[in-house]
Short mmCIF file of C-alpha atoms and ligand atoms in Angstrom, two decimals:
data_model
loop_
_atom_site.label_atom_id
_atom_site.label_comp_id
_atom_site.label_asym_id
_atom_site.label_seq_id
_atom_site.Cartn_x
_atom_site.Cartn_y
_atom_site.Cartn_z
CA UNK A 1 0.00 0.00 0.00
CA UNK A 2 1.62 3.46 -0.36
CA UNK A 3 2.70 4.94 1.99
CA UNK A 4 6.12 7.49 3.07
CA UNK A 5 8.75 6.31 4.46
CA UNK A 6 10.92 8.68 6.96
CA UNK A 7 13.68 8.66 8.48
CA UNK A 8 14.16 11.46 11.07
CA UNK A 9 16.33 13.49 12.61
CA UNK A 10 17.89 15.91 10.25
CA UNK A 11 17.86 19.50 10.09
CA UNK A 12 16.23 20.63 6.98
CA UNK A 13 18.02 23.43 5.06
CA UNK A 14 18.00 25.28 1.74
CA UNK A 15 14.89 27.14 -0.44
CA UNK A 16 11.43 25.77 -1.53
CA UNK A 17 8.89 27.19 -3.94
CA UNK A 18 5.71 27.30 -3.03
CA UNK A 19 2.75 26.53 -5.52
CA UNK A 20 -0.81 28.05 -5.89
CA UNK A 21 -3.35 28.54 -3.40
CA UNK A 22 -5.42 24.66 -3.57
CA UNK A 23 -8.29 26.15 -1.70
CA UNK A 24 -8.41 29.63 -4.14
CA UNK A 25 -7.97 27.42 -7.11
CA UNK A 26 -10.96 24.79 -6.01
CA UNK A 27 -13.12 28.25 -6.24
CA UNK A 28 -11.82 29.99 -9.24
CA UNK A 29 -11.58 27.16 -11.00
CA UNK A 30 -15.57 26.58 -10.69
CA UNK A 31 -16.52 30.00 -11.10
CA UNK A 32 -14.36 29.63 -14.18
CA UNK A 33 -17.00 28.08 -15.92
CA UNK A 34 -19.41 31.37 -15.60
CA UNK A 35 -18.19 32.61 -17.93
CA UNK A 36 -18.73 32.16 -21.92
CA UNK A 37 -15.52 33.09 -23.20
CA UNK A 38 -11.99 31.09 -22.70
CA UNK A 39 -10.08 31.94 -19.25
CA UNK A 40 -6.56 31.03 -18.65
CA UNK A 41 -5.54 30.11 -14.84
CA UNK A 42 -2.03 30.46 -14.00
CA UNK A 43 -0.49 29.00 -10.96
CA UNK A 44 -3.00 26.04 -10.70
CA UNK A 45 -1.38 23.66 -8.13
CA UNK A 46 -1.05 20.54 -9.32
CA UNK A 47 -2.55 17.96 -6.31
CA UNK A 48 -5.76 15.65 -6.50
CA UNK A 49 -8.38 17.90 -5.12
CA UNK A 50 -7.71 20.26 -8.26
CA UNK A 51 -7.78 17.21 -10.63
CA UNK A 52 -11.27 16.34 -9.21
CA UNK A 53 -13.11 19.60 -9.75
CA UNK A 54 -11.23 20.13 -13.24
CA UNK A 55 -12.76 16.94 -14.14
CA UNK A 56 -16.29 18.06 -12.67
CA UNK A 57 -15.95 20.87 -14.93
CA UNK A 58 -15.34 18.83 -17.91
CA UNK A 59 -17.95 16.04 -16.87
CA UNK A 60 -20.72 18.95 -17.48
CA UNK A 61 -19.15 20.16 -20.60
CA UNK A 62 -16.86 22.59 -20.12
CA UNK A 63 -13.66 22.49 -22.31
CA UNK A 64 -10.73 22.15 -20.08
CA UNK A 65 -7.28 22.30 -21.79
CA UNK A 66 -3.79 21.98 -19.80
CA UNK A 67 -1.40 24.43 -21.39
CA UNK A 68 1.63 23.17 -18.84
CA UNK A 69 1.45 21.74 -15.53
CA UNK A 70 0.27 24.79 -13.94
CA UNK A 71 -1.62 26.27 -16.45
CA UNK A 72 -5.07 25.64 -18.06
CA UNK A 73 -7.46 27.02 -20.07
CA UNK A 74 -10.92 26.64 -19.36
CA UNK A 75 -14.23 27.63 -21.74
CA UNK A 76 -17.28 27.55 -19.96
CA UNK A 77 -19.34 28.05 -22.98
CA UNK A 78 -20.27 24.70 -23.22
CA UNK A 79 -21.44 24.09 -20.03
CA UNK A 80 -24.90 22.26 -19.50
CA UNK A 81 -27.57 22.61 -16.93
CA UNK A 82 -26.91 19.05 -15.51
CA UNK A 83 -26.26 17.43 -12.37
CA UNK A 84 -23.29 17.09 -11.17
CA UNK A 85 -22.24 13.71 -9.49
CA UNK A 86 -19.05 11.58 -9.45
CA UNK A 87 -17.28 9.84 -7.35
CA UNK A 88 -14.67 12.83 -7.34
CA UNK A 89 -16.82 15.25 -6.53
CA UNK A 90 -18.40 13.54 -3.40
CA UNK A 91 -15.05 13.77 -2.36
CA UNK A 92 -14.15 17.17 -2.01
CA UNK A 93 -15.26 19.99 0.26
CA UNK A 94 -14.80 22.78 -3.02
CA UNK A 95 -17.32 20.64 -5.24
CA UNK A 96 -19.87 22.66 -3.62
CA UNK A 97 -18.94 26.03 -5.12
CA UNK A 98 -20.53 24.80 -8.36
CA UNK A 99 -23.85 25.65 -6.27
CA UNK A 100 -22.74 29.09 -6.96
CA UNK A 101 -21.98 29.40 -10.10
CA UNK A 102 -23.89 27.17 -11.85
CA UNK A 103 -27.09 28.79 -10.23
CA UNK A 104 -25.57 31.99 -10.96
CA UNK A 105 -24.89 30.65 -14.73
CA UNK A 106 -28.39 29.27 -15.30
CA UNK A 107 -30.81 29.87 -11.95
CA UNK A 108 -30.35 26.33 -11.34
CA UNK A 109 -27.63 24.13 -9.96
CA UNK A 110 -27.79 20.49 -9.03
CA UNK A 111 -24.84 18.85 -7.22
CA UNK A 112 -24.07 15.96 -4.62
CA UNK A 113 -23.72 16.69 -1.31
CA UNK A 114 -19.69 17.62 -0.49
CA UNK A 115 -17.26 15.51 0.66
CA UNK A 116 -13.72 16.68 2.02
CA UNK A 117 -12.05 16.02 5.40
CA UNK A 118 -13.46 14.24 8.38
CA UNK A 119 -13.10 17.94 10.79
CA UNK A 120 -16.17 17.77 12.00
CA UNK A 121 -19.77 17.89 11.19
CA UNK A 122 -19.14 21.10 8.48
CA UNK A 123 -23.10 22.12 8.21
CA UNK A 124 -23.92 23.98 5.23
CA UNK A 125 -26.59 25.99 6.34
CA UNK A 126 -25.10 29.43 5.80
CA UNK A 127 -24.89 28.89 1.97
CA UNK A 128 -28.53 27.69 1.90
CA UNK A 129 -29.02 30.43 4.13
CA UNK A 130 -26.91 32.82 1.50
CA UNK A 131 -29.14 31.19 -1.66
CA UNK A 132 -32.49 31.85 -0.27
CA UNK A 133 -31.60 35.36 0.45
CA UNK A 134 -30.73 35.62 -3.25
CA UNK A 135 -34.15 34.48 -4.36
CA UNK A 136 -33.26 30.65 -4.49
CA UNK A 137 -35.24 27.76 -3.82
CA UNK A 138 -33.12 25.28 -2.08
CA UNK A 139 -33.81 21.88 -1.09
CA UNK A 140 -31.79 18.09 -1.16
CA UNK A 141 -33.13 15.40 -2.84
CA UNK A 142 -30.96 11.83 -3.30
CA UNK A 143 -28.15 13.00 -1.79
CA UNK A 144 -28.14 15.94 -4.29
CA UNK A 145 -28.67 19.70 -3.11
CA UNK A 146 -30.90 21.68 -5.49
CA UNK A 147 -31.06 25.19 -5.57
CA UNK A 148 -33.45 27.22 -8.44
CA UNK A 149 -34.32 30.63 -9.02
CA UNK A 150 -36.76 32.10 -12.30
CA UNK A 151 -34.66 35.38 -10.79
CA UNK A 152 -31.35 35.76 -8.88
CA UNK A 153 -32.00 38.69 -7.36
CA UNK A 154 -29.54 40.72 -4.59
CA UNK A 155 -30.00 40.72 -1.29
CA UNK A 156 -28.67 41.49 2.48
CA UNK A 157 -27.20 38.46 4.46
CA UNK A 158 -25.53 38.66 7.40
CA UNK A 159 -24.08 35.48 8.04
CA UNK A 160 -23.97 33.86 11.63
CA UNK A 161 -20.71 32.41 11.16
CA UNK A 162 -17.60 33.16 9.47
CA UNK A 163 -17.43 31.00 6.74
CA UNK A 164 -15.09 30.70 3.54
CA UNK A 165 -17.10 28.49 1.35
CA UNK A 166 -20.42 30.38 1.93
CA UNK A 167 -18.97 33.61 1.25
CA UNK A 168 -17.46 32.19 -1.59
CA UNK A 169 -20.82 30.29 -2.97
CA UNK A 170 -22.78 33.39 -1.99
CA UNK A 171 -20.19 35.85 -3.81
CA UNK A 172 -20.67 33.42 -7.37
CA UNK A 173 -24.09 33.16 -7.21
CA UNK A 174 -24.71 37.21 -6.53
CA UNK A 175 -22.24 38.53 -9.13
CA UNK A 176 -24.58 37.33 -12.16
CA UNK A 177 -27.70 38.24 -9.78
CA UNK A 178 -30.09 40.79 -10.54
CA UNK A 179 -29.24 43.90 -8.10
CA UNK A 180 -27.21 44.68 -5.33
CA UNK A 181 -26.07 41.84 -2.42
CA UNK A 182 -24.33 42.97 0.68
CA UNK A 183 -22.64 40.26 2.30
CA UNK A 184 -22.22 40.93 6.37
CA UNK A 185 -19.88 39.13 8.43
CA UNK A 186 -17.91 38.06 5.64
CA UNK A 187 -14.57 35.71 5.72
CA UNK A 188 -11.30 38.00 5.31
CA UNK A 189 -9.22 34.85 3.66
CA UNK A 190 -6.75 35.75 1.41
CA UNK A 191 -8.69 32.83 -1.21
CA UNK A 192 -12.19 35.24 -0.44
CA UNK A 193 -9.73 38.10 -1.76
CA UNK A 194 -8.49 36.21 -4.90
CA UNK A 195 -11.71 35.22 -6.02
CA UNK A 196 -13.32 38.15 -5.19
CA UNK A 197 -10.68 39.77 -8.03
CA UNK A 198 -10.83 36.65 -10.31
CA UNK A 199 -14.39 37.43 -10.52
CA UNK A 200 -13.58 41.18 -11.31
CA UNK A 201 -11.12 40.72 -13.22
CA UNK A 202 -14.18 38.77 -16.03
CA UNK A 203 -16.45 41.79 -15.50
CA UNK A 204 -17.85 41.11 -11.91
CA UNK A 205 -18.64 43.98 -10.17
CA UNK A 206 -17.16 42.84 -5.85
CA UNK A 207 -16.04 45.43 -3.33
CA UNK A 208 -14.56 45.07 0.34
CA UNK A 209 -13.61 41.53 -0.54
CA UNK A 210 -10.70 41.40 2.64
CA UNK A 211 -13.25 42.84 5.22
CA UNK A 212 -16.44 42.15 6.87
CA UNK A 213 -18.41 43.72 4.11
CA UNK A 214 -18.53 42.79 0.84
CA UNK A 215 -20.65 43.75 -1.16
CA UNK A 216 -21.68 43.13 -5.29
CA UNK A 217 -23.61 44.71 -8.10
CA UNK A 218 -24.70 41.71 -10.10
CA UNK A 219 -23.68 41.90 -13.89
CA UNK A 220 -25.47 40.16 -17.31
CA UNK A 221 -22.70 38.45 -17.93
CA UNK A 222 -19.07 37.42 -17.19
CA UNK A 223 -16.34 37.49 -20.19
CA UNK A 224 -12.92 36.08 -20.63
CA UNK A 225 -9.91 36.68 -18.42
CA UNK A 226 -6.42 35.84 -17.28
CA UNK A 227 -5.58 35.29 -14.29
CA UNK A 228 -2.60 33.96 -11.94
CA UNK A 229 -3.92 32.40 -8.38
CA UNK A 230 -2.15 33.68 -5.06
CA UNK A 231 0.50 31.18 -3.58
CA UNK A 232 -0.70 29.01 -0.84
CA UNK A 233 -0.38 30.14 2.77
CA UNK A 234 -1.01 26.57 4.59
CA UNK A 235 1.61 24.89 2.16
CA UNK A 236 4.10 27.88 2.81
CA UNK A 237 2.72 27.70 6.82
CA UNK A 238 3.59 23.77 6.73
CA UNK A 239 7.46 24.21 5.35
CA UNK A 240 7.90 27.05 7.87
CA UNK A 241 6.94 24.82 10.93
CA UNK A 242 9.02 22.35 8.88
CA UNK A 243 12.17 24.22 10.20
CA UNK A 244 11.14 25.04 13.36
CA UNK A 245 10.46 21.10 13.91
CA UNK A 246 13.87 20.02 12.94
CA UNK A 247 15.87 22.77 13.70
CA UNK A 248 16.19 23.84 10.66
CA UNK A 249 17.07 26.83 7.78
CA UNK A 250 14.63 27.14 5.18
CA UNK A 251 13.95 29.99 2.87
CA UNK A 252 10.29 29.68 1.41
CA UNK A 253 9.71 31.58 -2.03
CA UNK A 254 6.91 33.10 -3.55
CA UNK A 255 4.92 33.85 -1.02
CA UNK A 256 3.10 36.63 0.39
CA UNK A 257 4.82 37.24 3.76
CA UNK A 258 1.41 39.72 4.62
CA UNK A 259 -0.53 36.18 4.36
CA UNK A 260 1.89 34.37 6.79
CA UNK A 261 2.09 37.14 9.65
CA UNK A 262 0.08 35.19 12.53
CA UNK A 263 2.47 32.55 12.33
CA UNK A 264 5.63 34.69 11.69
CA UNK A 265 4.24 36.01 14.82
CA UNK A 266 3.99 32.47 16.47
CA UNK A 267 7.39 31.36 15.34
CA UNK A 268 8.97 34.17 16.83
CA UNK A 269 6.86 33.80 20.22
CA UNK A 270 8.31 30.89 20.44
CA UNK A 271 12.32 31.33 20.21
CA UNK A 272 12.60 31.13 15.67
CA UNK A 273 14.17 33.54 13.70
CA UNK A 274 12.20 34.85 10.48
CA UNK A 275 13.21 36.42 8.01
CA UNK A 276 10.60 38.44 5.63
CA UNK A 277 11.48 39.53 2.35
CA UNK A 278 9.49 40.79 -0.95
CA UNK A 279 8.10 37.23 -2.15
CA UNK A 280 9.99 35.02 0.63
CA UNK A 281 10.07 33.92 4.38
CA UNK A 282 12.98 32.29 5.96
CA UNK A 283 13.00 30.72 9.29
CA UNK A 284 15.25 28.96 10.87
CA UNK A 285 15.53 27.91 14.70
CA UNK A 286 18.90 27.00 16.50
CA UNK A 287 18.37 26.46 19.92
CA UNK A 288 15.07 24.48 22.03
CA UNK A 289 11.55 26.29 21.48
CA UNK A 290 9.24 27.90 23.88
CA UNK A 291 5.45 27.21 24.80
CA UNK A 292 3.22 29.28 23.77
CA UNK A 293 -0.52 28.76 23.86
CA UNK A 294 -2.64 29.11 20.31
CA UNK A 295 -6.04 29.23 19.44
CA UNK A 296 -7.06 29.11 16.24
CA UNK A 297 -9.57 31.51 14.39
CA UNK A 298 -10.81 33.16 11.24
CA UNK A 299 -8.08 34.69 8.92
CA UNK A 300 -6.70 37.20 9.99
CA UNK A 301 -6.52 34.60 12.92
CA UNK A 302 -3.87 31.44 13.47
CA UNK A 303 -5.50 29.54 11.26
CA UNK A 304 -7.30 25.94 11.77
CA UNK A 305 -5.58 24.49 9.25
CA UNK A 306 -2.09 25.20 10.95
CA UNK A 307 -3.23 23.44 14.15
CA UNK A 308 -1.85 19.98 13.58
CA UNK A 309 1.34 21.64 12.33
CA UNK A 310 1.68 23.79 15.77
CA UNK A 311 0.86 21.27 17.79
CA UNK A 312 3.71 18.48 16.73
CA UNK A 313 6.18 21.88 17.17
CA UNK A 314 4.74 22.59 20.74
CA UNK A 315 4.94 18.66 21.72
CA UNK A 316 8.89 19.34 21.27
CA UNK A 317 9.24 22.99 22.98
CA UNK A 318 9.93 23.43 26.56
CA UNK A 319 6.67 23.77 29.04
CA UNK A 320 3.20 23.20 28.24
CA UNK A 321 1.31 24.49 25.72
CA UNK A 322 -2.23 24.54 25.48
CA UNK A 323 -3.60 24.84 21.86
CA UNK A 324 -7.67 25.47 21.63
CA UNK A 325 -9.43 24.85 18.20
CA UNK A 326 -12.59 27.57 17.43
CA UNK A 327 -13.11 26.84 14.05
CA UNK A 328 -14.05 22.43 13.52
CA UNK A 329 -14.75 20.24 16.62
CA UNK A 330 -13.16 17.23 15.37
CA UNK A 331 -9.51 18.21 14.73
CA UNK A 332 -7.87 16.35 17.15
CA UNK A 333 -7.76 13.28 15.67
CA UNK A 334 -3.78 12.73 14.74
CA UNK A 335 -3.02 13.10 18.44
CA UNK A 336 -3.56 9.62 19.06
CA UNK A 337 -0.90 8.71 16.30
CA UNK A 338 1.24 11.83 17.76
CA UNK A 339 1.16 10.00 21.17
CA UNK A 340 2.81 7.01 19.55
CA UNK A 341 5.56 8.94 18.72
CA UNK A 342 6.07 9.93 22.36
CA UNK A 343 4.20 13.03 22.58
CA UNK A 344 2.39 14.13 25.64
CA UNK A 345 -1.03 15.55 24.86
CA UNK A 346 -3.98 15.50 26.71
CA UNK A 347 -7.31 16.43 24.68
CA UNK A 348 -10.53 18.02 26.29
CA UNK A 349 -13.12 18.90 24.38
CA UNK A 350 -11.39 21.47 22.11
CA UNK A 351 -8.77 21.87 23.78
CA UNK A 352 -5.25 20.37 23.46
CA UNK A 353 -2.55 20.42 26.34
CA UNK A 354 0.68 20.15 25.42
CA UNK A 355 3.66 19.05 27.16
CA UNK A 356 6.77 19.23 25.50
CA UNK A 357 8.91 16.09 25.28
CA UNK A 358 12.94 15.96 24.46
CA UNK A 359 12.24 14.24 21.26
CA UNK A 360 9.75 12.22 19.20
CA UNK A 361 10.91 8.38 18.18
CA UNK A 362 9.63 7.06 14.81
CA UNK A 363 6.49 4.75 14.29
CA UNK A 364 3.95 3.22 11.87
CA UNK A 365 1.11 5.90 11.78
CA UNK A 366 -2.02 6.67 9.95
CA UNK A 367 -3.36 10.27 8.77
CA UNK A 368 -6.02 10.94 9.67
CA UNK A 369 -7.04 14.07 7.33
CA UNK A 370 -4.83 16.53 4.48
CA UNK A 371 -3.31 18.76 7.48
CA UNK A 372 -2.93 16.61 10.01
CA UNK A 373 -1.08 14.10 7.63
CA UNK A 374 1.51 16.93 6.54
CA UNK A 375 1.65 17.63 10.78
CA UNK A 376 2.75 14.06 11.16
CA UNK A 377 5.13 14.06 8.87
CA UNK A 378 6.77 17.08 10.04
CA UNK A 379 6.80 14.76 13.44
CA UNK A 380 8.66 11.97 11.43
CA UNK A 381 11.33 14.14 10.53
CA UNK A 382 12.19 15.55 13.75
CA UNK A 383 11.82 12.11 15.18
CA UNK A 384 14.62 9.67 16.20
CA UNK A 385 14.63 6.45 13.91
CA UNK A 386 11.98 5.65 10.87
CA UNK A 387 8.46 6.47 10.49
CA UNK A 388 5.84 5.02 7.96
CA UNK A 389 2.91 6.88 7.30
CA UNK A 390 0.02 5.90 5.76
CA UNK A 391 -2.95 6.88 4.34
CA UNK A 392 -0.65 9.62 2.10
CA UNK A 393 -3.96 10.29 -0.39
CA UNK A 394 -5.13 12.90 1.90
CA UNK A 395 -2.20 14.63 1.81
CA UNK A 396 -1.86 14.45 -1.65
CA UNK A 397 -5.33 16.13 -1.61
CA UNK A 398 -3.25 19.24 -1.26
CA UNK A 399 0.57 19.49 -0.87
CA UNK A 400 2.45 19.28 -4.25
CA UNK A 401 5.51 17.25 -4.71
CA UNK A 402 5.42 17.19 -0.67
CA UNK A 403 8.27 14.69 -0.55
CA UNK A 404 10.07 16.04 -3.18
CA UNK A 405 10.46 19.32 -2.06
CA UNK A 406 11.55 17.68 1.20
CA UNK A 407 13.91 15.45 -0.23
CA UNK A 408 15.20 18.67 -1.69
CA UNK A 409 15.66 20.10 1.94
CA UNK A 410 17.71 17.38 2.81
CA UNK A 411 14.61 15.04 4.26
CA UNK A 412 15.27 11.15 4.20
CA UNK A 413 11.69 10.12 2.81
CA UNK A 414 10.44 8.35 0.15
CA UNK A 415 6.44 7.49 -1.18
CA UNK A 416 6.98 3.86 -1.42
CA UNK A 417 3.94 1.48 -2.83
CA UNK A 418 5.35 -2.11 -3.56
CA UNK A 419 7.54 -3.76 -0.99
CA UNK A 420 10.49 -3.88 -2.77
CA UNK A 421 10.38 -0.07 -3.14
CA UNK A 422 9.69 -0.28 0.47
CA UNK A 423 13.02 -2.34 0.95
CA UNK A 424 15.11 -0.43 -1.08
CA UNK A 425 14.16 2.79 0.49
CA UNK A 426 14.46 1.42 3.88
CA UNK A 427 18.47 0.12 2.45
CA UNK A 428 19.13 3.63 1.02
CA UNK A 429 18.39 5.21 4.66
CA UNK A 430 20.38 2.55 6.72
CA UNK A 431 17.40 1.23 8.46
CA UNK A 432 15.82 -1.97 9.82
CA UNK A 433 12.15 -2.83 9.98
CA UNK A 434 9.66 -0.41 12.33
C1 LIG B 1 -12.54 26.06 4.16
O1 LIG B 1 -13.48 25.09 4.54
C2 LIG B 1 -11.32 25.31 3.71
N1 LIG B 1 -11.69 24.44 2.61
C3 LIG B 1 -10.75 24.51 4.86
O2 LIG B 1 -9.52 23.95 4.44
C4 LIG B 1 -10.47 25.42 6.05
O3 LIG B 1 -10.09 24.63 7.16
C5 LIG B 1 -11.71 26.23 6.40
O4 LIG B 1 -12.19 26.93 5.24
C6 LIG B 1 -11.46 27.27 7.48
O5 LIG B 1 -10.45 28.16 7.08
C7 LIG B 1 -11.78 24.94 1.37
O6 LIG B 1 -11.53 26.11 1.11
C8 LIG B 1 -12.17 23.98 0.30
P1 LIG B 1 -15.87 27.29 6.73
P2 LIG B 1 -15.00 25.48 4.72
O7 LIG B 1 -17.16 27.30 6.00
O8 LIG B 1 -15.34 26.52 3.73
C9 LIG B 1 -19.04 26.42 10.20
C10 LIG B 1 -7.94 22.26 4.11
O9 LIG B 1 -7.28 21.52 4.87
N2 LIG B 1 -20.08 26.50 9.15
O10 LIG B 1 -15.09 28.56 6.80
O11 LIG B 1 -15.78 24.23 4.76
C11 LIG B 1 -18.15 25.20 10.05
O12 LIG B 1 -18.72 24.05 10.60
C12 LIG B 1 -9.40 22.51 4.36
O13 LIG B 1 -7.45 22.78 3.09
C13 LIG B 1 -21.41 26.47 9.49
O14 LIG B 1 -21.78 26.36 10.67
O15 LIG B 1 -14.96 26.13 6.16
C14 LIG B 1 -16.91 25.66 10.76
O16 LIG B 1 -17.10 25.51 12.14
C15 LIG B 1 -9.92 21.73 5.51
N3 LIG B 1 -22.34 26.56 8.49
C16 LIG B 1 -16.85 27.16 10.46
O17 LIG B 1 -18.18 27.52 10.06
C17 LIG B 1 -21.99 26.70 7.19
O18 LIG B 1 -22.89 26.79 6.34
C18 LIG B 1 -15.90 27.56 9.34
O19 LIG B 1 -16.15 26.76 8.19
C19 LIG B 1 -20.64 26.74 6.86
C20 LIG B 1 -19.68 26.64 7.86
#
């Protein structure tokens, strides 16, 4: 089965290049297809949760054609009024911004119920809520939610939570509405900002995108457009942690260091250097870290989907830590597979407390979900001795080339699937059996 091998204990050094934003492409690359005319995304990050809505998009017609690796050009003209069901899209979380723009396309959008990571319950009330307000019917039949309009027409929500994908749903489906939407208590994300000017930038008509407010003149129609999708924050997040777990040096390009500031801000709390240039971050960390305690919130916030990633950093720092998680109830789950690397962490409710320990040793673990499988891997590399994770397709939901680009920091790991590659991998880094 595949799976990584690791062997731990090295101090990572040297640069890594960070690739587009997975969780702004999942929603540009839907609202994509609003348009009638050929767009071009740039910086498309090439990991299995962008495959899966491409191919959504092509499964109801749309022409999708890969230019290079990170580009592709996508014509939404031929884009039918069907449902939308796969086995890829039940899978991910983003299949449900086709909601938005297909009822903002045609006044009618039928697609099966999302998928994504096991975080916690992840109620979708507030787009319903979002789509009614806009003049939409919306109701689930079969596992498939339907939402119809004869007119999209603007309206005033204030939602009750902060919530990316509504705002984003609620942002597509307004900006070919009839009228004038103000969006209240809107998410800040840097991936609400980029589509917010994706959509602009093919004739939309979004302002305040970045604060609480947003609000949006619906237009007729949305043209052509091209466009190049921010870098990822969580990716770029996950390699800086990556040096501050083993000690390391590592210079992380193209970035936007304004994006990365709450955990600059952590990293420094707790005994790192960082460094911030125009498109880069370097950390490194020379000497034991400091508790600290974290909680994580809405952007501009520590965000949620750091939390794993803190937490293996605090398990090694000296004192306790105590990290508290706001945003999903059910995010906990790697620190069972955490504790069998020797880390001391006692969950309560939301709550984590952390004691740090002097090191972590290697074992056989499982991830449990895309972040928390990247957190345990930055565990395996600080760790004494080998580690084999499994379970590597949620990561590969959304970190490209992840060991790759660690191999190119100096990481002992290897994606193994047979056992023979499992052997020789386990030869090449002097090790014995877990
Ligand atoms: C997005 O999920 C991201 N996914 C998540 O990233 C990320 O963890 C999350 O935002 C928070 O930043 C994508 O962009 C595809 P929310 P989303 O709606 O949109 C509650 C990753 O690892 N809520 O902002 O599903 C919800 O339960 C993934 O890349 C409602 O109550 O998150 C949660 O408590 C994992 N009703 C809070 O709001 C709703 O209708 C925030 O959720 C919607 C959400």
């Amino acid at each position: 089965m595949e799976h990584y091998i690791v062997k731990g204990g090295h101090a990572l050094s040297g640069e890594v290049e960070i690739a587009g934003a997975k969780n702004a492409a999942l929603a540009i690359l839907a609202a994509a297809i609003m348009a009638n005319e050929p767009v071009v995304v740039e910086n498309v990050p090439d990991v299995s949760d962008i495959r899966a809505i491409l191919q959504a998009a092509e499964s109801i017609g749309a022409i999708v054609e890969k230019i290079d690796r990170h580009t592709f050009r996508i014509n939404g003209a031929p884009v039918q009024d069907v449902p939308v069901d796969n086995e890829y899209i039940r899978k991910i979380r983003g299949s449900y911004y086709l909601i938005g723009a297909l009822l903002g396309k045609f006044g009618h959008a039928e697609v099966a119920l999302p998928g994504g990571c096991k975080i916690g319950t992840r109620p979708i009330d507030q787009h319903i809520k979002g789509f009614r307000a806009l003049g939409a019917d919306v109701y689930t039949a079969n596992s498939h939610i339907i939402a119809e309009a004869e007119q999209l027409e603007g309206g005033h929500i204030y939602m009750d939570v902060v919530s990316v994908g509504a705002t984003i749903n609620v942002m597509m489906a307004a900006a070919l509405s009839k009228g004038a939407t103000i969006i209240e208590n809107a998410a800040k994300e840097p991936h609400v900002v980029d589509l917010a000017n994706f959509l602009n930038s093919m004739g939309a008509r979004i302002r305040g995108a970045g604060t609480d407010v947003i609000r949006i003149r619906g237009v007729d129609h949305l043209h052509g457009t091209e466009y190049s999708i921010i870098p990822d924050q969580i990716e770029a997040g996950t390699y800086m942690f990556a040096a501050a777990a083993t000690m390391g040096d590592i210079t992380i390009r193209n970035v936007i260091p304004k994006h990365l500031e709450c955990l600059t801000a952590k990293l420094i709390e707790i005994g790192c250097e960082v460094m911030e240039s125009d498109d880069a971050v370097r950390v490194s960390a020379s000497k034991r870290l400091r508790n600290t305690n974290v909680k994580t919130l809405p952007y501009p916030g520590f965000p949620t989907d750091m939390q794993p990633q803190i937490t293996v950093i605090l398990g090694l720092a000296g004192g306790t830590s105590i990290v508290t998680e706001s945003i999903f109830e059910n995010r906990f789950k790697y620190v069972d597979e955490l504790a069998r690397m020797g880390a001391q962490i006692k969950v309560e409710g939301n709550t984590a407390i952390v004691t740090g320990v002097d090191s972590y040793t290697g074992a056989r673990i499982q991830s449990p979900d895309l972040r928390a499988g990247a957190a345990l891997v930055l565990a395996a590399l600080a760790a004494e001795g080998m580690s084999e994770i499994y379970d590597i397709h949620y990561i590969e939901r959304g970190y490209e080339d992840f060991p790759e680009k660690l191999r190119s920091l100096g990481a002992d790991i290897a994606r193994v699937d047979t056992d023979e590659e499992q052997e020789r991998a386990k030869r090449r880094f002097g090790m014995r059996a877990v």
